[in-house]
Coordinates of C-alpha atoms in Angstrom, one line a residue:
X1 CA 76.6 115.4 92.7
X2 CA 79.6 117.7 93.6
X3 CA 81.2 119.9 91.0
X4 CA 84.5 121.8 91.1
X5 CA 87.3 123.1 88.9
X6 CA 90.6 121.3 89.4
X7 CA 94.1 121.0 87.9
X8 CA 94.8 117.3 87.1
X9 CA 97.8 115.2 86.1
X10 CA 98.5 111.6 85.7
X11 CA 100.5 109.6 88.2
X12 CA 103.7 110.9 86.7
X13 CA 102.7 114.5 87.6
X14 CA 103.6 116.0 84.3
X15 CA 101.5 118.2 81.9
X16 CA 98.8 119.5 84.3
X17 CA 95.6 120.8 82.8
X18 CA 92.4 122.2 84.3
X19 CA 89.0 120.7 83.9
X20 CA 85.5 120.9 85.5
X21 CA 85.2 117.8 87.7
X22 CA 81.9 116.1 88.3
X23 CA 81.5 113.4 90.9
X24 CA 78.3 111.5 90.1
X25 CA 76.7 109.3 92.8
X26 CA 74.4 107.5 90.5
X27 CA 74.3 106.2 86.9
X28 CA 71.6 108.8 86.2
X29 CA 73.9 111.7 87.3
X30 CA 76.7 110.3 85.2
X31 CA 74.4 110.2 82.1
X32 CA 73.3 113.8 82.7
X33 CA 76.9 114.9 82.9
X34 CA 77.7 113.2 79.6
X35 CA 74.7 114.7 77.8
X36 CA 75.6 118.2 79.1
X37 CA 79.3 118.0 78.6
X38 CA 79.8 120.9 76.2
X39 CA 82.1 121.3 73.2
X40 CA 85.2 120.1 74.9
X41 CA 83.7 116.7 75.8
X42 CA 84.2 114.6 78.9
X43 CA 86.3 111.7 80.1
X44 CA 85.9 109.2 82.9
X45 CA 88.6 109.1 85.6
X46 CA 89.2 106.8 88.5
X47 CA 92.0 107.4 91.1
X48 CA 94.5 108.8 88.6
X49 CA 96.9 105.9 88.4
X50 CA 97.7 106.2 84.7
X51 CA 101.1 107.9 84.4
X52 CA 100.2 110.1 81.4
X53 CA 97.3 112.3 80.3
X54 CA 94.6 109.7 79.4
X55 CA 92.3 110.8 82.2
X56 CA 92.7 114.5 81.7
X57 CA 90.5 116.9 79.6
X58 CA 91.8 120.4 79.4
X59 CA 88.9 122.9 79.3
X60 CA 86.3 120.2 79.4
X61 CA 84.8 118.0 82.0
X62 CA 86.0 114.9 83.9
X63 CA 83.8 112.4 85.5
X64 CA 85.3 111.3 88.8
X65 CA 83.8 107.8 89.2
X66 CA 85.2 107.0 92.6
X67 CA 81.8 107.5 94.4
X68 CA 80.3 104.7 92.3
X69 CA 82.1 101.9 94.2
X70 CA 79.5 99.4 95.3
X71 CA 80.2 95.6 95.2
X72 CA 76.8 94.6 94.0
X73 CA 76.7 90.8 94.0
X74 CA 79.2 87.9 94.7
X75 CA 78.9 84.4 93.5
X76 CA 81.2 82.7 96.0
X77 CA 80.8 79.3 94.3
X78 CA 81.9 80.5 90.8
X79 CA 84.2 83.4 91.8
X80 CA 82.1 86.0 90.0
X81 CA 81.7 89.5 91.2
X82 CA 79.4 92.3 89.9
X83 CA 80.7 95.8 91.0
X84 CA 80.6 99.4 90.1
X85 CA 83.4 100.8 87.9
X86 CA 84.8 102.9 90.7
X87 CA 85.5 99.9 92.9
X88 CA 89.2 99.4 93.5
X89 CA 91.0 96.1 92.9
X90 CA 92.4 96.4 96.4
X91 CA 88.9 96.4 97.9
X92 CA 87.9 93.4 95.8
X93 CA 90.9 91.5 96.9
X94 CA 90.0 92.2 100.5
X95 CA 86.5 91.0 100.0
X96 CA 87.2 87.9 97.9
X97 CA 90.4 86.5 99.4
X98 CA 88.7 85.2 102.6
X99 CA 86.3 83.3 100.2
X100 CA 89.2 81.6 98.4
X101 CA 89.3 83.9 95.4
X102 CA 92.0 86.2 94.1
X103 CA 92.2 88.8 91.2
X104 CA 93.4 87.1 88.1
X105 CA 95.5 90.1 87.1
X106 CA 97.3 92.4 89.6
X107 CA 98.5 95.6 88.0
X108 CA 101.2 97.8 89.4
X109 CA 98.8 100.0 91.4
X110 CA 96.8 98.9 94.4
X111 CA 94.2 101.6 93.9
X112 CA 93.4 101.0 90.3
X113 CA 89.6 101.0 89.7
X114 CA 87.7 98.4 87.8
X115 CA 86.8 100.9 85.1
X116 CA 90.4 102.0 84.8
X117 CA 91.6 98.4 84.6
X118 CA 89.2 97.7 81.7
X119 CA 89.9 101.0 79.9
X120 CA 93.6 100.4 80.0
X121 CA 93.3 96.6 79.7
X122 CA 95.7 96.3 82.6
X123 CA 98.3 93.6 82.9
X124 CA 100.4 92.2 85.6
X125 CA 103.5 90.0 86.3
X126 CA 101.5 86.9 85.2
X127 CA 100.6 88.1 81.7
X128 CA 102.0 85.0 80.1
X129 CA 99.7 82.8 82.1
X130 CA 96.6 84.9 82.6
X131 CA 96.6 87.5 79.9
X132 CA 95.4 91.0 80.5
X133 CA 92.4 92.2 82.5
X134 CA 89.7 92.1 79.8
X135 CA 90.2 88.3 79.4
X136 CA 88.5 88.0 82.8
X137 CA 85.6 90.3 82.2
X138 CA 82.4 88.5 81.3
X139 CA 80.4 91.7 80.6
X140 CA 80.2 95.4 81.5
X141 CA 77.7 98.1 81.2
X142 CA 78.6 101.2 79.1
X143 CA 77.2 104.7 79.1
X144 CA 77.3 105.9 75.5
X145 CA 77.5 109.4 74.1
X146 CA 73.7 109.5 73.6
X147 CA 73.1 108.8 77.3
X148 CA 72.0 105.2 76.7
X149 CA 73.3 102.3 78.9
X150 CA 74.2 99.1 77.0
X151 CA 75.5 95.7 78.1
X152 CA 78.8 94.8 76.3
X153 CA 80.1 91.2 76.1
X154 CA 83.3 89.7 74.8
X155 CA 83.5 88.9 71.1
X156 CA 81.8 92.2 70.0
X157 CA 83.5 95.2 68.3
X158 CA 82.4 97.5 71.2
X159 CA 84.1 95.2 73.7
X160 CA 87.3 95.1 71.7
X161 CA 87.3 98.9 71.3
X162 CA 86.6 99.6 74.9
X163 CA 89.1 97.1 76.4
X164 CA 92.2 99.3 76.2
X165 CA 90.2 102.1 74.7
X166 CA 91.1 104.6 77.4
X167 CA 87.5 105.7 78.1
X168 CA 87.0 107.0 74.6
X169 CA 84.0 104.7 73.7
X170 CA 81.9 105.6 76.7
X171 CA 81.8 105.5 80.5
X172 CA 82.0 102.0 82.1
X173 CA 79.4 101.9 84.9
X174 CA 79.7 98.3 86.2
X175 CA 81.4 95.0 85.3
X176 CA 81.2 91.3 86.0
X177 CA 84.6 89.8 86.8
X178 CA 85.8 86.3 87.1
X179 CA 88.4 85.6 89.9
X180 CA 90.8 82.8 90.2
X181 CA 90.7 80.2 93.1
X182 CA 93.4 80.2 95.7
X183 CA 93.8 78.2 99.0
X184 CA 96.3 80.4 100.9
X185 CA 97.3 84.0 101.2
X186 CA 101.0 83.1 100.6
X187 CA 103.3 83.1 97.7
X188 CA 106.3 80.9 97.0
X189 CA 109.0 83.2 95.6
X190 CA 112.3 82.4 93.8
X191 CA 114.9 85.1 93.4
X192 CA 118.2 85.0 91.4
X193 CA 120.7 87.5 90.0
X194 CA 121.6 87.7 86.3
X195 CA 125.0 89.1 85.4
X196 CA 123.9 90.9 82.2
X197 CA 121.1 91.2 79.7
X198 CA 121.8 88.0 77.7
X199 CA 122.1 86.0 81.0
X200 CA 118.8 87.6 82.1
X201 CA 116.9 86.8 78.9
X202 CA 118.2 83.2 78.9
X203 CA 117.0 82.7 82.5
X204 CA 113.6 84.2 81.7
X205 CA 113.2 82.0 78.7
X206 CA 113.6 79.0 80.9
X207 CA 111.0 80.0 83.5
X208 CA 107.6 78.4 83.9
X209 CA 106.1 79.9 87.1
X210 CA 103.1 82.1 86.4
X211 CA 104.4 85.3 88.0
X212 CA 107.7 86.6 86.7
X213 CA 109.5 89.9 86.4
X214 CA 113.1 91.3 86.5
X215 CA 114.3 94.4 88.2
X216 CA 116.8 95.6 85.6
X217 CA 119.8 97.9 86.2
X218 CA 119.8 100.5 83.4
X219 CA 122.8 102.3 84.8
X220 CA 125.2 99.4 84.5
X221 CA 127.5 99.4 81.5
X222 CA 130.0 97.1 79.8
X223 CA 129.6 93.4 80.4
X224 CA 127.1 94.2 83.2
X225 CA 124.7 96.1 80.8
X226 CA 121.2 95.0 81.5
X227 CA 122.0 93.0 84.7
X228 CA 119.0 92.3 86.9
X229 CA 117.3 90.5 89.7
X230 CA 114.8 87.9 88.4
X231 CA 111.8 87.1 90.6
X232 CA 109.4 84.2 90.0
X233 CA 106.4 83.1 92.1
X234 CA 103.3 81.1 92.4
X235 CA 100.5 80.8 94.9
X236 CA 101.2 78.3 97.7
X237 CA 98.6 75.5 97.9
X238 CA 97.1 74.8 101.3
X239 CA 98.5 71.2 101.3
X240 CA 102.0 72.7 101.5
X241 CA 101.3 74.2 104.9
X242 CA 101.6 72.4 108.2
X243 CA 98.3 71.2 109.6
X244 CA 98.1 73.9 112.4
X245 CA 98.4 76.7 109.8
X246 CA 95.7 75.5 107.4
X247 CA 92.8 76.9 109.3
X248 CA 94.1 80.5 108.8
X249 CA 95.6 79.9 105.4
X250 CA 93.5 82.6 103.7
X251 CA 94.1 85.3 106.4
X252 CA 96.1 88.1 104.8
X253 CA 96.8 89.8 108.1
X254 CA 96.3 93.5 108.8
X255 CA 96.9 95.8 105.9
X256 CA 100.0 97.9 106.3
X257 CA 100.5 101.3 104.6
X258 CA 103.8 102.7 105.9
X259 CA 104.3 106.4 105.5
X260 CA 106.9 107.5 102.9
X261 CA 110.3 107.8 104.6
X262 CA 111.0 111.5 105.2
X263 CA 114.6 111.2 103.9
X264 CA 113.6 109.6 100.6
X265 CA 113.5 112.8 98.5
X266 CA 116.8 113.9 100.0
X267 CA 118.2 110.4 99.4
X268 CA 117.4 110.7 95.7
X269 CA 119.2 114.0 95.6
X270 CA 122.3 112.8 97.4
X271 CA 122.8 109.3 95.9
X272 CA 123.0 108.7 92.2
X273 CA 120.9 106.3 90.3
X274 CA 124.0 104.2 89.7
X275 CA 124.6 103.9 93.5
X276 CA 121.0 103.0 94.2
X277 CA 120.9 100.4 91.5
X278 CA 124.2 98.9 92.7
X279 CA 122.7 98.6 96.2
X280 CA 119.6 97.0 95.0
X281 CA 121.5 94.4 92.9
X282 CA 124.1 93.5 95.5
X283 CA 121.5 93.2 98.3
X284 CA 119.5 90.7 96.3
X285 CA 120.3 87.0 96.9
X286 CA 122.4 85.2 94.2
X287 CA 119.9 82.4 94.2
X288 CA 117.0 81.7 96.6
X289 CA 114.1 79.3 96.1
X290 CA 110.8 78.8 97.8
X291 CA 110.7 81.8 100.1
X292 CA 107.3 82.2 101.6
X293 CA 105.9 85.7 101.3
X294 CA 102.5 87.1 102.2
X295 CA 100.5 88.4 99.3
X296 CA 100.9 91.9 100.4
X297 CA 104.6 91.6 100.5
X298 CA 105.0 90.1 97.1
X299 CA 102.5 92.4 95.3
X300 CA 104.3 95.6 96.3
X301 CA 102.4 98.3 94.5
X302 CA 103.6 101.7 93.3
X303 CA 101.0 103.5 95.4
X304 CA 101.3 101.6 98.6
X305 CA 102.7 104.6 100.4
X306 CA 100.9 108.0 100.4
X307 CA 102.3 110.4 97.9
X308 CA 104.8 107.9 96.6
X309 CA 104.6 109.6 93.2
X310 CA 106.1 112.8 94.6
X311 CA 109.6 111.5 95.4
X312 CA 111.2 112.8 92.2
X313 CA 113.1 116.0 93.0
X314 CA 112.5 117.3 89.4
X315 CA 108.8 117.7 89.8
X316 CA 107.6 114.8 87.7
X317 CA 108.4 111.5 86.1
X318 CA 108.1 110.1 82.6
X319 CA 107.1 106.5 82.6
X320 CA 108.3 104.9 79.4
X321 CA 106.9 101.5 78.7
X322 CA 107.4 99.7 75.4
X323 CA 107.2 96.2 74.0
X324 CA 109.0 94.4 71.2
X325 CA 108.1 90.9 70.0
X326 CA 110.0 87.6 70.3
X327 CA 112.7 87.6 67.7
X328 CA 113.5 91.3 68.3
X329 CA 115.9 90.7 71.2
X330 CA 118.6 92.7 69.3
X331 CA 116.3 95.7 69.4
X332 CA 115.9 95.3 73.1
X333 CA 119.7 95.0 73.6
X334 CA 120.3 98.1 71.6
X335 CA 117.7 100.1 73.5
X336 CA 119.0 99.0 76.9
X337 CA 122.6 99.8 75.8
X338 CA 121.6 103.2 74.6
X339 CA 119.8 104.0 77.9
X340 CA 122.9 102.8 79.8
X341 CA 125.3 104.9 77.7
X342 CA 123.1 108.0 78.0
X343 CA 123.5 107.9 81.8
X344 CA 119.8 108.5 82.2
X345 CA 119.1 108.2 85.9
X346 CA 116.5 105.5 85.9
X347 CA 115.7 104.5 89.5
X348 CA 113.2 101.8 88.6
X349 CA 113.1 99.6 85.6
X350 CA 111.2 96.3 85.1
X351 CA 111.4 93.7 82.4
X352 CA 108.6 91.2 81.7
X353 CA 107.7 88.6 79.2
X354 CA 104.2 89.0 77.8
X355 CA 102.0 86.3 76.4
X356 CA 99.1 86.2 74.0
X357 CA 97.5 89.6 73.4
X358 CA 93.9 90.3 74.2
X359 CA 91.2 91.4 71.8
X360 CA 91.5 95.1 72.6
X361 CA 92.3 97.1 69.5
X362 CA 94.5 99.5 71.4
X363 CA 95.5 97.0 74.1
X364 CA 99.2 97.2 74.8
X365 CA 100.4 93.6 75.8
X366 CA 101.4 91.2 73.0
X367 CA 103.8 88.3 72.9
X368 CA 107.3 89.6 73.5
X369 CA 109.5 91.6 75.9
X370 CA 108.1 94.5 77.9
X371 CA 110.4 97.0 79.5
X372 CA 109.1 99.9 81.6
X373 CA 111.2 102.6 83.3
X374 CA 110.8 105.9 85.1
X375 CA 112.9 108.9 84.2
X376 CA 112.9 112.5 85.7
X377 CA 110.8 114.7 83.5
X378 CA 113.3 117.5 83.6
X379 CA 116.2 115.7 82.0
X380 CA 117.8 117.8 79.2
X381 CA 117.2 116.3 75.8
X382 CA 114.8 113.7 77.1
X383 CA 112.0 114.3 74.6
X384 CA 114.4 113.9 71.6
X385 CA 116.0 110.8 73.1
X386 CA 112.6 109.1 73.7
X387 CA 111.4 110.0 70.3
X388 CA 114.4 108.2 68.8
X389 CA 113.6 105.1 71.0
X390 CA 110.0 105.3 69.7
X391 CA 111.4 105.0 66.1
X392 CA 113.4 101.9 67.0
X393 CA 110.4 100.3 68.7
X394 CA 108.1 101.0 65.8
X395 CA 110.6 99.8 63.2
X396 CA 110.8 96.5 65.1
X397 CA 107.0 96.1 65.0
X398 CA 106.7 97.0 68.7
X399 CA 104.6 99.5 70.6
X400 CA 104.5 102.1 73.4
X401 CA 101.9 101.8 76.1
X402 CA 99.2 104.4 75.6
X403 CA 98.0 104.0 79.2
X404 CA 101.4 105.2 80.5
X405 CA 102.2 107.7 77.7
X406 CA 102.6 111.4 78.2
X407 CA 104.6 112.4 75.1
X408 CA 104.3 110.0 72.1
X409 CA 104.0 111.8 68.7
X410 CA 100.9 110.9 66.6
X411 CA 103.0 110.0 63.5
X412 CA 104.4 107.0 65.4
X413 CA 101.1 105.7 66.6
X414 CA 99.7 104.0 63.4
X415 CA 102.8 101.8 63.0
X416 CA 102.4 100.6 66.6
X417 CA 98.7 99.9 66.6
X418 CA 97.4 98.4 63.3
X419 CA 93.8 98.3 64.5
X420 CA 93.8 102.1 65.0
X421 CA 91.7 102.7 61.8
X422 CA 89.0 100.4 63.1
X423 CA 89.0 102.2 66.5
X424 CA 88.7 105.6 64.9
X425 CA 85.9 104.4 62.6
X426 CA 83.9 102.9 65.5
X427 CA 84.3 106.1 67.6
X428 CA 83.1 108.2 64.7
X429 CA 80.0 106.1 64.4
X430 CA 79.2 105.9 68.1
X431 CA 80.2 109.4 69.1
X432 CA 80.1 111.7 66.0
X433 CA 80.0 114.9 68.1
X434 CA 83.0 114.0 70.3
X435 CA 81.3 113.7 73.7
X436 CA 84.3 111.6 75.0
X437 CA 87.6 113.4 74.7
X438 CA 90.8 113.6 76.6
X439 CA 94.2 115.3 76.5
X440 CA 95.6 112.1 75.1
X441 CA 92.9 111.7 72.4
X442 CA 93.5 115.2 71.2
X443 CA 97.3 114.8 71.2
X444 CA 97.2 111.6 69.3
X445 CA 94.1 112.3 67.2
X446 CA 92.3 109.2 68.5

């Protein structure tokens, strides 16, 4: 097992802290690290794709789980996989797609680990149809604060606390996952432009395809406030292909990882967010249906290019992700309008509809509207502005995503997550000495 001292951040590259990093290569080494973690505790970490500070532990230890990445067993008839927690969803996709199986949930990062996907209860563009990641976990093994390894199954309090629990109930060592069947490596994609937020919401309310998201322009104002490009998709069935293409229908082709364009940072400095959003909106088709796209082209991930999280010229990005329920569209309109009027330079914003929430006590998705956006961390007055948005979200019965959070105040947390007392009580029972801690858990008193 290797050990070193490192400065760590989340994917947003804000609030770096220093910790002792352990890289266990066996479950036994992971247990030994937890038992000897010291007064500042420890927290498991994958490949660092959470935007905030959930996988940091200032002055304590961090368990880098990436060396535990074995795919242990595959049931190709049932679509079940048993793998270590450090295995990435990208690797599982490469292994399972040729067998006719695909991940039921594809989050925004290609290199999200299985442990991270459970700990954050990850969701994707098909949440209305498939729910979040924990719905497709049949069981996982968990290393507890006392060094014991237990098997955890759905329907138990420990499962509900761990799914979305950000690693604070223990270290996930392995998991059994259920994949969904597919017959091709292609997606059928519909794209259309919406002139404003009301138009966009109406179009999204009429949609029935499983994958759906909208790239929303948060710099447009007036009648164009909240305009966006709506994308819907579904997997292409093999019967829709010509006969000569069916034999290679599950071939995804060679993986491509283009290098980040060298002019991109300078481009951000030269062109305003308004201009870039205008280009993105105008270049999208007014309406196009049934475009065939390879899986890799449709599921464009935020980490597909090396160092793609370093393009912000301000040295870091705040990823703000919130959800308000159905019936709270006026709150969504008000927040979108406030962001537009503030002229915050948001280069990337995505609006989704979420479906039924999962069992996780701190899991983020719930029925309603989910808006996520990136903002330069160095914007003057940003903290006060986002605090005021938190108040609006909480007053509407909504919530901010803890997985993406780097700055939420603890007084706003209880209103957003009603099962928080249950989570704290279970943690106190399982881990009375605080073996599992993180910068986020200390900041929010989890």
